[in-house]
Amino acid sequence: MVKNMSLSGIPRKVKMVVIIQVLNLTVYQIKNTFMSVHVFLNNQVRPIYQFRKYIS
């Protein structure tokens, strides 16, 4: 009885750990992509903005 409980409890813990790890990885990657997109947009927008300043 006790063995069955402990055996069935282990996979659940492992699943939870794996799910948490995957979530952490996806969040980390989303943050990285967001930051790179942010930097990219800044690099794109700034020259245009300065170009407009020169025109007006």
PDB file of N, H, CA, C and O in Angstrom:
ATOM      1  N   MET A   1       0.845  -1.206   0.000  1.00  0.00           N
ATOM      2  CA  MET A   1       0.000   0.000   0.000  1.00  0.00           C
ATOM      3  C   MET A   1       0.881   1.258   0.000  1.00  0.00           C
ATOM      4  O   MET A   1       0.722   2.155  -0.828  1.00  0.00           O
ATOM      5  N   VAL A   2       1.803   1.288   0.946  1.00  0.00           N
ATOM      6  H   VAL A   2       1.932   0.560   1.619  1.00  0.00           H
ATOM      7  CA  VAL A   2       2.682   2.459   1.034  1.00  0.00           C
ATOM      8  C   VAL A   2       3.572   2.548  -0.210  1.00  0.00           C
ATOM      9  O   VAL A   2       3.811   3.635  -0.735  1.00  0.00           O
ATOM     10  N   LYS A   3       4.059   1.392  -0.674  1.00  0.00           N
ATOM     11  H   LYS A   3       3.866   0.508  -0.247  1.00  0.00           H
ATOM     12  CA  LYS A   3       4.907   1.399  -1.859  1.00  0.00           C
ATOM     13  C   LYS A   3       4.149   1.966  -3.059  1.00  0.00           C
ATOM     14  O   LYS A   3       4.685   2.780  -3.810  1.00  0.00           O
ATOM     15  N   ASN A   4       2.903   1.533  -3.234  1.00  0.00           N
ATOM     16  H   ASN A   4       2.468   0.872  -2.624  1.00  0.00           H
ATOM     17  CA  ASN A   4       2.104   2.024  -4.356  1.00  0.00           C
ATOM     18  C   ASN A   4       1.936   3.541  -4.273  1.00  0.00           C
ATOM     19  O   ASN A   4       2.062   4.241  -5.278  1.00  0.00           O
ATOM     20  N   MET A   5       1.651   4.043  -3.073  1.00  0.00           N
ATOM     21  H   MET A   5       1.549   3.475  -2.257  1.00  0.00           H
ATOM     22  CA  MET A   5       1.445   5.484  -2.907  1.00  0.00           C
ATOM     23  C   MET A   5       2.715   6.249  -3.282  1.00  0.00           C
ATOM     24  O   MET A   5       2.654   7.238  -4.011  1.00  0.00           O
ATOM     25  N   SER A   6       3.860   5.790  -2.783  1.00  0.00           N
ATOM     26  H   SER A   6       3.910   4.986  -2.191  1.00  0.00           H
ATOM     27  CA  SER A   6       5.116   6.502  -3.044  1.00  0.00           C
ATOM     28  C   SER A   6       5.470   6.413  -4.528  1.00  0.00           C
ATOM     29  O   SER A   6       5.967   7.375  -5.114  1.00  0.00           O
ATOM     30  N   LEU A   7       5.208   5.242  -5.133  1.00  0.00           N
ATOM     31  H   LEU A   7       4.804   4.461  -4.657  1.00  0.00           H
ATOM     32  CA  LEU A   7       5.529   5.078  -6.550  1.00  0.00           C
ATOM     33  C   LEU A   7       4.642   5.973  -7.413  1.00  0.00           C
ATOM     34  O   LEU A   7       5.110   6.562  -8.388  1.00  0.00           O
ATOM     35  N   SER A   8       3.368   6.074  -7.058  1.00  0.00           N
ATOM     36  H   SER A   8       2.987   5.596  -6.266  1.00  0.00           H
ATOM     37  CA  SER A   8       2.474   6.910  -7.856  1.00  0.00           C
ATOM     38  C   SER A   8       2.750   8.389  -7.578  1.00  0.00           C
ATOM     39  O   SER A   8       2.440   9.241  -8.410  1.00  0.00           O
ATOM     40  N   GLY A   9       3.323   8.698  -6.427  1.00  0.00           N
ATOM     41  H   GLY A   9       3.575   8.005  -5.750  1.00  0.00           H
ATOM     42  CA  GLY A   9       3.609  10.089  -6.072  1.00  0.00           C
ATOM     43  C   GLY A   9       4.836  10.622  -6.785  1.00  0.00           C
ATOM     44  O   GLY A   9       4.928  11.817  -7.065  1.00  0.00           O
ATOM     45  N   ILE A  10       5.791   9.727  -7.084  1.00  0.00           N
ATOM     46  H   ILE A  10       5.716   8.756  -6.857  1.00  0.00           H
ATOM     47  CA  ILE A  10       7.051  10.184  -7.699  1.00  0.00           C
ATOM     48  C   ILE A  10       6.822  10.739  -9.109  1.00  0.00           C
ATOM     49  O   ILE A  10       7.282  11.844  -9.397  1.00  0.00           O
ATOM     50  N   PRO A  11       6.136  10.023  -9.991  1.00  0.00           N
ATOM     51  CA  PRO A  11       5.954  10.548 -11.346  1.00  0.00           C
ATOM     52  C   PRO A  11       5.260  11.908 -11.348  1.00  0.00           C
ATOM     53  O   PRO A  11       5.585  12.774 -12.160  1.00  0.00           O
ATOM     54  N   ARG A  12       4.301  12.094 -10.435  1.00  0.00           N
ATOM     55  H   ARG A  12       4.037  11.390  -9.776  1.00  0.00           H
ATOM     56  CA  ARG A  12       3.591  13.374 -10.391  1.00  0.00           C
ATOM     57  C   ARG A  12       4.571  14.497 -10.079  1.00  0.00           C
ATOM     58  O   ARG A  12       4.548  15.556 -10.706  1.00  0.00           O
ATOM     59  N   LYS A  13       5.441  14.244  -9.086  1.00  0.00           N
ATOM     60  H   LYS A  13       5.460  13.384  -8.576  1.00  0.00           H
ATOM     61  CA  LYS A  13       6.449  15.265  -8.748  1.00  0.00           C
ATOM     62  C   LYS A  13       7.350  15.529  -9.944  1.00  0.00           C
ATOM     63  O   LYS A  13       7.656  16.677 -10.266  1.00  0.00           O
ATOM     64  N   VAL A  14       7.770  14.455 -10.595  1.00  0.00           N
ATOM     65  H   VAL A  14       7.522  13.522 -10.334  1.00  0.00           H
ATOM     66  CA  VAL A  14       8.651  14.607 -11.765  1.00  0.00           C
ATOM     67  C   VAL A  14       7.940  15.402 -12.846  1.00  0.00           C
ATOM     68  O   VAL A  14       8.523  16.293 -13.463  1.00  0.00           O
ATOM     69  N   LYS A  15       6.667  15.070 -13.070  1.00  0.00           N
ATOM     70  H   LYS A  15       6.193  14.347 -12.569  1.00  0.00           H
ATOM     71  CA  LYS A  15       5.892  15.813 -14.080  1.00  0.00           C
ATOM     72  C   LYS A  15       5.840  17.290 -13.723  1.00  0.00           C
ATOM     73  O   LYS A  15       6.043  18.149 -14.581  1.00  0.00           O
ATOM     74  N   MET A  16       5.567  17.586 -12.448  1.00  0.00           N
ATOM     75  H   MET A  16       5.402  16.888 -11.751  1.00  0.00           H
ATOM     76  CA  MET A  16       5.483  18.985 -12.012  1.00  0.00           C
ATOM     77  C   MET A  16       6.808  19.698 -12.272  1.00  0.00           C
ATOM     78  O   MET A  16       6.833  20.810 -12.799  1.00  0.00           O
ATOM     79  N   VAL A  17       7.910  19.043 -11.893  1.00  0.00           N
ATOM     80  H   VAL A  17       7.890  18.140 -11.465  1.00  0.00           H
ATOM     81  CA  VAL A  17       9.235  19.655 -12.090  1.00  0.00           C
ATOM     82  C   VAL A  17       9.481  19.913 -13.564  1.00  0.00           C
ATOM     83  O   VAL A  17       9.956  20.983 -13.944  1.00  0.00           O
ATOM     84  N   VAL A  18       9.155  18.926 -14.397  1.00  0.00           N
ATOM     85  H   VAL A  18       8.769  18.057 -14.089  1.00  0.00           H
ATOM     86  CA  VAL A  18       9.378  19.076 -15.842  1.00  0.00           C
ATOM     87  C   VAL A  18       8.523  20.211 -16.382  1.00  0.00           C
ATOM     88  O   VAL A  18       9.000  21.031 -17.167  1.00  0.00           O
ATOM     89  N   ILE A  19       7.258  20.264 -15.964  1.00  0.00           N
ATOM     90  H   ILE A  19       6.871  19.599 -15.326  1.00  0.00           H
ATOM     91  CA  ILE A  19       6.361  21.324 -16.446  1.00  0.00           C
ATOM     92  C   ILE A  19       6.897  22.690 -16.026  1.00  0.00           C
ATOM     93  O   ILE A  19       6.913  23.631 -16.820  1.00  0.00           O
ATOM     94  N   ILE A  20       7.341  22.791 -14.757  1.00  0.00           N
ATOM     95  H   ILE A  20       7.328  22.027 -14.113  1.00  0.00           H
ATOM     96  CA  ILE A  20       7.875  24.074 -14.267  1.00  0.00           C
ATOM     97  C   ILE A  20       9.112  24.471 -15.068  1.00  0.00           C
ATOM     98  O   ILE A  20       9.273  25.632 -15.446  1.00  0.00           O
ATOM     99  N   GLN A  21       9.988  23.489 -15.323  1.00  0.00           N
ATOM    100  H   GLN A  21       9.858  22.547 -15.015  1.00  0.00           H
ATOM    101  CA  GLN A  21      11.200  23.782 -16.097  1.00  0.00           C
ATOM    102  C   GLN A  21      10.847  24.277 -17.496  1.00  0.00           C
ATOM    103  O   GLN A  21      11.431  25.244 -17.985  1.00  0.00           O
ATOM    104  N   VAL A  22       9.886  23.610 -18.136  1.00  0.00           N
ATOM    105  H   VAL A  22       9.411  22.825 -17.738  1.00  0.00           H
ATOM    106  CA  VAL A  22       9.477  24.009 -19.490  1.00  0.00           C
ATOM    107  C   VAL A  22       8.875  25.413 -19.468  1.00  0.00           C
ATOM    108  O   VAL A  22       9.161  26.233 -20.340  1.00  0.00           O
ATOM    109  N   LEU A  23       8.042  25.678 -18.468  1.00  0.00           N
ATOM    110  H   LEU A  23       7.810  25.011 -17.759  1.00  0.00           H
ATOM    111  CA  LEU A  23       7.433  27.011 -18.353  1.00  0.00           C
ATOM    112  C   LEU A  23       8.514  28.069 -18.179  1.00  0.00           C
ATOM    113  O   LEU A  23       8.485  29.111 -18.834  1.00  0.00           O
ATOM    114  N   ASN A  24       9.479  27.793 -17.281  1.00  0.00           N
ATOM    115  H   ASN A  24       9.503  26.947 -16.749  1.00  0.00           H
ATOM    116  CA  ASN A  24      10.569  28.746 -17.068  1.00  0.00           C
ATOM    117  C   ASN A  24      11.320  29.002 -18.367  1.00  0.00           C
ATOM    118  O   ASN A  24      11.646  30.145 -18.685  1.00  0.00           O
ATOM    119  N   LEU A  25      11.593  27.941 -19.115  1.00  0.00           N
ATOM    120  H   LEU A  25      11.328  27.012 -18.856  1.00  0.00           H
ATOM    121  CA  LEU A  25      12.322  28.087 -20.376  1.00  0.00           C
ATOM    122  C   LEU A  25      11.528  28.933 -21.365  1.00  0.00           C
ATOM    123  O   LEU A  25      12.077  29.831 -22.003  1.00  0.00           O
ATOM    124  N   THR A  26      10.227  28.644 -21.490  1.00  0.00           N
ATOM    125  H   THR A  26       9.780  27.914 -20.972  1.00  0.00           H
ATOM    126  CA  THR A  26       9.420  29.389 -22.456  1.00  0.00           C
ATOM    127  C   THR A  26       9.341  30.852 -22.051  1.00  0.00           C
ATOM    128  O   THR A  26       9.462  31.733 -22.902  1.00  0.00           O
ATOM    129  N   VAL A  27       9.140  31.128 -20.759  1.00  0.00           N
ATOM    130  H   VAL A  27       9.043  30.412 -20.068  1.00  0.00           H
ATOM    131  CA  VAL A  27       9.085  32.514 -20.289  1.00  0.00           C
ATOM    132  C   VAL A  27      10.402  33.215 -20.597  1.00  0.00           C
ATOM    133  O   VAL A  27      10.417  34.353 -21.065  1.00  0.00           O
ATOM    134  N   TYR A  28      11.518  32.516 -20.328  1.00  0.00           N
ATOM    135  H   TYR A  28      11.506  31.590 -19.948  1.00  0.00           H
ATOM    136  CA  TYR A  28      12.845  33.080 -20.580  1.00  0.00           C
ATOM    137  C   TYR A  28      13.013  33.400 -22.060  1.00  0.00           C
ATOM    138  O   TYR A  28      13.510  34.467 -22.419  1.00  0.00           O
ATOM    139  N   GLN A  29      12.597  32.475 -22.912  1.00  0.00           N
ATOM    140  H   GLN A  29      12.193  31.608 -22.620  1.00  0.00           H
ATOM    141  CA  GLN A  29      12.745  32.693 -24.355  1.00  0.00           C
ATOM    142  C   GLN A  29      11.840  33.823 -24.829  1.00  0.00           C
ATOM    143  O   GLN A  29      12.234  34.621 -25.680  1.00  0.00           O
ATOM    144  N   ILE A  30      10.621  33.895 -24.278  1.00  0.00           N
ATOM    145  H   ILE A  30      10.301  33.247 -23.587  1.00  0.00           H
ATOM    146  CA  ILE A  30       9.702  34.983 -24.664  1.00  0.00           C
ATOM    147  C   ILE A  30      10.321  36.315 -24.266  1.00  0.00           C
ATOM    148  O   ILE A  30      10.282  37.275 -25.036  1.00  0.00           O
ATOM    149  N   LYS A  31      10.899  36.379 -23.052  1.00  0.00           N
ATOM    150  H   LYS A  31      10.931  35.600 -22.427  1.00  0.00           H
ATOM    151  CA  LYS A  31      11.550  37.619 -22.609  1.00  0.00           C
ATOM    152  C   LYS A  31      12.681  37.983 -23.559  1.00  0.00           C
ATOM    153  O   LYS A  31      12.819  39.137 -23.963  1.00  0.00           O
ATOM    154  N   ASN A  32      13.494  36.980 -23.916  1.00  0.00           N
ATOM    155  H   ASN A  32      13.382  36.042 -23.588  1.00  0.00           H
ATOM    156  CA  ASN A  32      14.625  37.241 -24.815  1.00  0.00           C
ATOM    157  C   ASN A  32      14.142  37.758 -26.166  1.00  0.00           C
ATOM    158  O   ASN A  32      14.682  38.735 -26.686  1.00  0.00           O
ATOM    159  N   THR A  33      13.128  37.109 -26.735  1.00  0.00           N
ATOM    160  H   THR A  33      12.690  36.316 -26.313  1.00  0.00           H
ATOM    161  CA  THR A  33      12.631  37.552 -28.035  1.00  0.00           C
ATOM    162  C   THR A  33      12.036  38.944 -27.907  1.00  0.00           C
ATOM    163  O   THR A  33      12.238  39.785 -28.783  1.00  0.00           O
ATOM    164  N   PHE A  34      11.307  39.196 -26.829  1.00  0.00           N
ATOM    165  H   PHE A  34      11.143  38.512 -26.118  1.00  0.00           H
ATOM    166  CA  PHE A  34      10.723  40.528 -26.627  1.00  0.00           C
ATOM    167  C   PHE A  34      11.812  41.587 -26.555  1.00  0.00           C
ATOM    168  O   PHE A  34      11.699  42.650 -27.164  1.00  0.00           O
ATOM    169  N   MET A  35      12.879  41.284 -25.800  1.00  0.00           N
ATOM    170  H   MET A  35      12.972  40.420 -25.306  1.00  0.00           H
ATOM    171  CA  MET A  35      13.972  42.247 -25.681  1.00  0.00           C
ATOM    172  C   MET A  35      14.647  42.478 -27.028  1.00  0.00           C
ATOM    173  O   MET A  35      14.946  43.620 -27.378  1.00  0.00           O
ATOM    174  N   SER A  36      14.889  41.420 -27.782  1.00  0.00           N
ATOM    175  H   SER A  36      14.646  40.492 -27.498  1.00  0.00           H
ATOM    176  CA  SER A  36      15.551  41.581 -29.077  1.00  0.00           C
ATOM    177  C   SER A  36      14.659  42.363 -30.033  1.00  0.00           C
ATOM    178  O   SER A  36      15.145  43.200 -30.793  1.00  0.00           O
ATOM    179  N   VAL A  37      13.348  42.092 -29.998  1.00  0.00           N
ATOM    180  H   VAL A  37      12.953  41.412 -29.381  1.00  0.00           H
ATOM    181  CA  VAL A  37      12.409  42.841 -30.840  1.00  0.00           C
ATOM    182  C   VAL A  37      12.402  44.302 -30.420  1.00  0.00           C
ATOM    183  O   VAL A  37      12.380  45.199 -31.263  1.00  0.00           O
ATOM    184  N   HIS A  38      12.421  44.540 -29.102  1.00  0.00           N
ATOM    185  H   HIS A  38      12.439  43.811 -28.417  1.00  0.00           H
ATOM    186  CA  HIS A  38      12.427  45.907 -28.573  1.00  0.00           C
ATOM    187  C   HIS A  38      13.666  46.663 -29.064  1.00  0.00           C
ATOM    188  O   HIS A  38      13.572  47.795 -29.539  1.00  0.00           O
ATOM    189  N   VAL A  39      14.818  46.017 -28.941  1.00  0.00           N
ATOM    190  H   VAL A  39      14.894  45.098 -28.556  1.00  0.00           H
ATOM    191  CA  VAL A  39      16.072  46.638 -29.391  1.00  0.00           C
ATOM    192  C   VAL A  39      16.015  46.888 -30.901  1.00  0.00           C
ATOM    193  O   VAL A  39      16.405  47.951 -31.382  1.00  0.00           O
ATOM    194  N   PHE A  40      15.525  45.893 -31.634  1.00  0.00           N
ATOM    195  H   PHE A  40      15.208  45.029 -31.244  1.00  0.00           H
ATOM    196  CA  PHE A  40      15.421  46.019 -33.086  1.00  0.00           C
ATOM    197  C   PHE A  40      14.529  47.201 -33.456  1.00  0.00           C
ATOM    198  O   PHE A  40      14.876  47.999 -34.326  1.00  0.00           O
ATOM    199  N   LEU A  41      13.366  47.311 -32.786  1.00  0.00           N
ATOM    200  H   LEU A  41      13.083  46.663 -32.079  1.00  0.00           H
ATOM    201  CA  LEU A  41      12.435  48.407 -33.075  1.00  0.00           C
ATOM    202  C   LEU A  41      13.081  49.743 -32.740  1.00  0.00           C
ATOM    203  O   LEU A  41      12.954  50.703 -33.499  1.00  0.00           O
ATOM    204  N   ASN A  42      13.777  49.810 -31.603  1.00  0.00           N
ATOM    205  H   ASN A  42      13.881  49.030 -30.986  1.00  0.00           H
ATOM    206  CA  ASN A  42      14.461  51.054 -31.237  1.00  0.00           C
ATOM    207  C   ASN A  42      15.459  51.443 -32.309  1.00  0.00           C
ATOM    208  O   ASN A  42      15.535  52.610 -32.696  1.00  0.00           O
ATOM    209  N   ASN A  43      16.234  50.464 -32.799  1.00  0.00           N
ATOM    210  H   ASN A  43      16.172  49.516 -32.486  1.00  0.00           H
ATOM    211  CA  ASN A  43      17.230  50.755 -33.828  1.00  0.00           C
ATOM    212  C   ASN A  43      16.561  51.187 -35.129  1.00  0.00           C
ATOM    213  O   ASN A  43      17.121  51.988 -35.877  1.00  0.00           O
ATOM    214  N   GLN A  44      15.366  50.664 -35.404  1.00  0.00           N
ATOM    215  H   GLN A  44      14.911  50.013 -34.797  1.00  0.00           H
ATOM    216  CA  GLN A  44      14.662  51.040 -36.627  1.00  0.00           C
ATOM    217  C   GLN A  44      14.017  52.412 -36.495  1.00  0.00           C
ATOM    218  O   GLN A  44      14.062  53.217 -37.425  1.00  0.00           O
ATOM    219  N   VAL A  45      13.414  52.678 -35.334  1.00  0.00           N
ATOM    220  H   VAL A  45      13.377  52.024 -34.578  1.00  0.00           H
ATOM    221  CA  VAL A  45      12.609  53.897 -35.167  1.00  0.00           C
ATOM    222  C   VAL A  45      13.494  55.130 -35.001  1.00  0.00           C
ATOM    223  O   VAL A  45      13.183  56.196 -35.532  1.00  0.00           O
ATOM    224  N   ARG A  46      14.584  54.988 -34.274  1.00  0.00           N
ATOM    225  H   ARG A  46      14.837  54.122 -33.843  1.00  0.00           H
ATOM    226  CA  ARG A  46      15.405  56.155 -33.954  1.00  0.00           C
ATOM    227  C   ARG A  46      15.919  56.870 -35.221  1.00  0.00           C
ATOM    228  O   ARG A  46      15.795  58.092 -35.311  1.00  0.00           O
ATOM    229  N   PRO A  47      16.487  56.152 -36.192  1.00  0.00           N
ATOM    230  CA  PRO A  47      16.945  56.843 -37.410  1.00  0.00           C
ATOM    231  C   PRO A  47      15.810  57.549 -38.135  1.00  0.00           C
ATOM    232  O   PRO A  47      15.983  58.665 -38.623  1.00  0.00           O
ATOM    233  N   ILE A  48      14.637  56.897 -38.209  1.00  0.00           N
ATOM    234  H   ILE A  48      14.496  55.990 -37.813  1.00  0.00           H
ATOM    235  CA  ILE A  48      13.488  57.514 -38.884  1.00  0.00           C
ATOM    236  C   ILE A  48      13.107  58.803 -38.168  1.00  0.00           C
ATOM    237  O   ILE A  48      12.853  59.826 -38.804  1.00  0.00           O
ATOM    238  N   TYR A  49      13.071  58.743 -36.829  1.00  0.00           N
ATOM    239  H   TYR A  49      13.278  57.912 -36.312  1.00  0.00           H
ATOM    240  CA  TYR A  49      12.688  59.913 -36.047  1.00  0.00           C
ATOM    241  C   TYR A  49      13.672  61.053 -36.291  1.00  0.00           C
ATOM    242  O   TYR A  49      13.259  62.195 -36.495  1.00  0.00           O
ATOM    243  N   GLN A  50      14.962  60.754 -36.273  1.00  0.00           N
ATOM    244  H   GLN A  50      15.298  59.827 -36.108  1.00  0.00           H
ATOM    245  CA  GLN A  50      15.967  61.796 -36.506  1.00  0.00           C
ATOM    246  C   GLN A  50      15.881  62.307 -37.939  1.00  0.00           C
ATOM    247  O   GLN A  50      16.073  63.497 -38.190  1.00  0.00           O
ATOM    248  N   PHE A  51      15.591  61.406 -38.880  1.00  0.00           N
ATOM    249  H   PHE A  51      15.434  60.440 -38.676  1.00  0.00           H
ATOM    250  CA  PHE A  51      15.447  61.810 -40.278  1.00  0.00           C
ATOM    251  C   PHE A  51      14.293  62.806 -40.415  1.00  0.00           C
ATOM    252  O   PHE A  51      14.416  63.805 -41.124  1.00  0.00           O
ATOM    253  N   ARG A  52      13.186  62.537 -39.745  1.00  0.00           N
ATOM    254  H   ARG A  52      13.086  61.726 -39.169  1.00  0.00           H
ATOM    255  CA  ARG A  52      12.042  63.455 -39.772  1.00  0.00           C
ATOM    256  C   ARG A  52      12.433  64.800 -39.181  1.00  0.00           C
ATOM    257  O   ARG A  52      12.038  65.847 -39.694  1.00  0.00           O
ATOM    258  N   LYS A  53      13.214  64.773 -38.098  1.00  0.00           N
ATOM    259  H   LYS A  53      13.536  63.923 -37.681  1.00  0.00           H
ATOM    260  CA  LYS A  53      13.663  66.028 -37.491  1.00  0.00           C
ATOM    261  C   LYS A  53      14.422  66.860 -38.519  1.00  0.00           C
ATOM    262  O   LYS A  53      14.227  68.071 -38.617  1.00  0.00           O
ATOM    263  N   TYR A  54      15.287  66.199 -39.285  1.00  0.00           N
ATOM    264  H   TYR A  54      15.445  65.214 -39.205  1.00  0.00           H
ATOM    265  CA  TYR A  54      16.081  66.917 -40.275  1.00  0.00           C
ATOM    266  C   TYR A  54      15.187  67.502 -41.361  1.00  0.00           C
ATOM    267  O   TYR A  54      15.439  68.599 -41.859  1.00  0.00           O
ATOM    268  N   ILE A  55      14.146  66.765 -41.724  1.00  0.00           N
ATOM    269  H   ILE A  55      13.941  65.873 -41.319  1.00  0.00           H
ATOM    270  CA  ILE A  55      13.273  67.230 -42.809  1.00  0.00           C
ATOM    271  C   ILE A  55      12.494  68.476 -42.386  1.00  0.00           C
ATOM    272  O   ILE A  55      12.452  69.468 -43.114  1.00  0.00           O
ATOM    273  N   SER A  56      11.878  68.414 -41.202  1.00  0.00           N
ATOM    274  H   SER A  56      11.912  67.608 -40.611  1.00  0.00           H
ATOM    275  CA  SER A  56      11.005  69.516 -40.776  1.00  0.00           C
ATOM    276  C   SER A  56      11.798  70.764 -40.412  1.00  0.00           C
ATOM    277  O   SER A  56      11.213  71.779 -40.034  1.00  0.00           O
TER     278      SER A  56
END
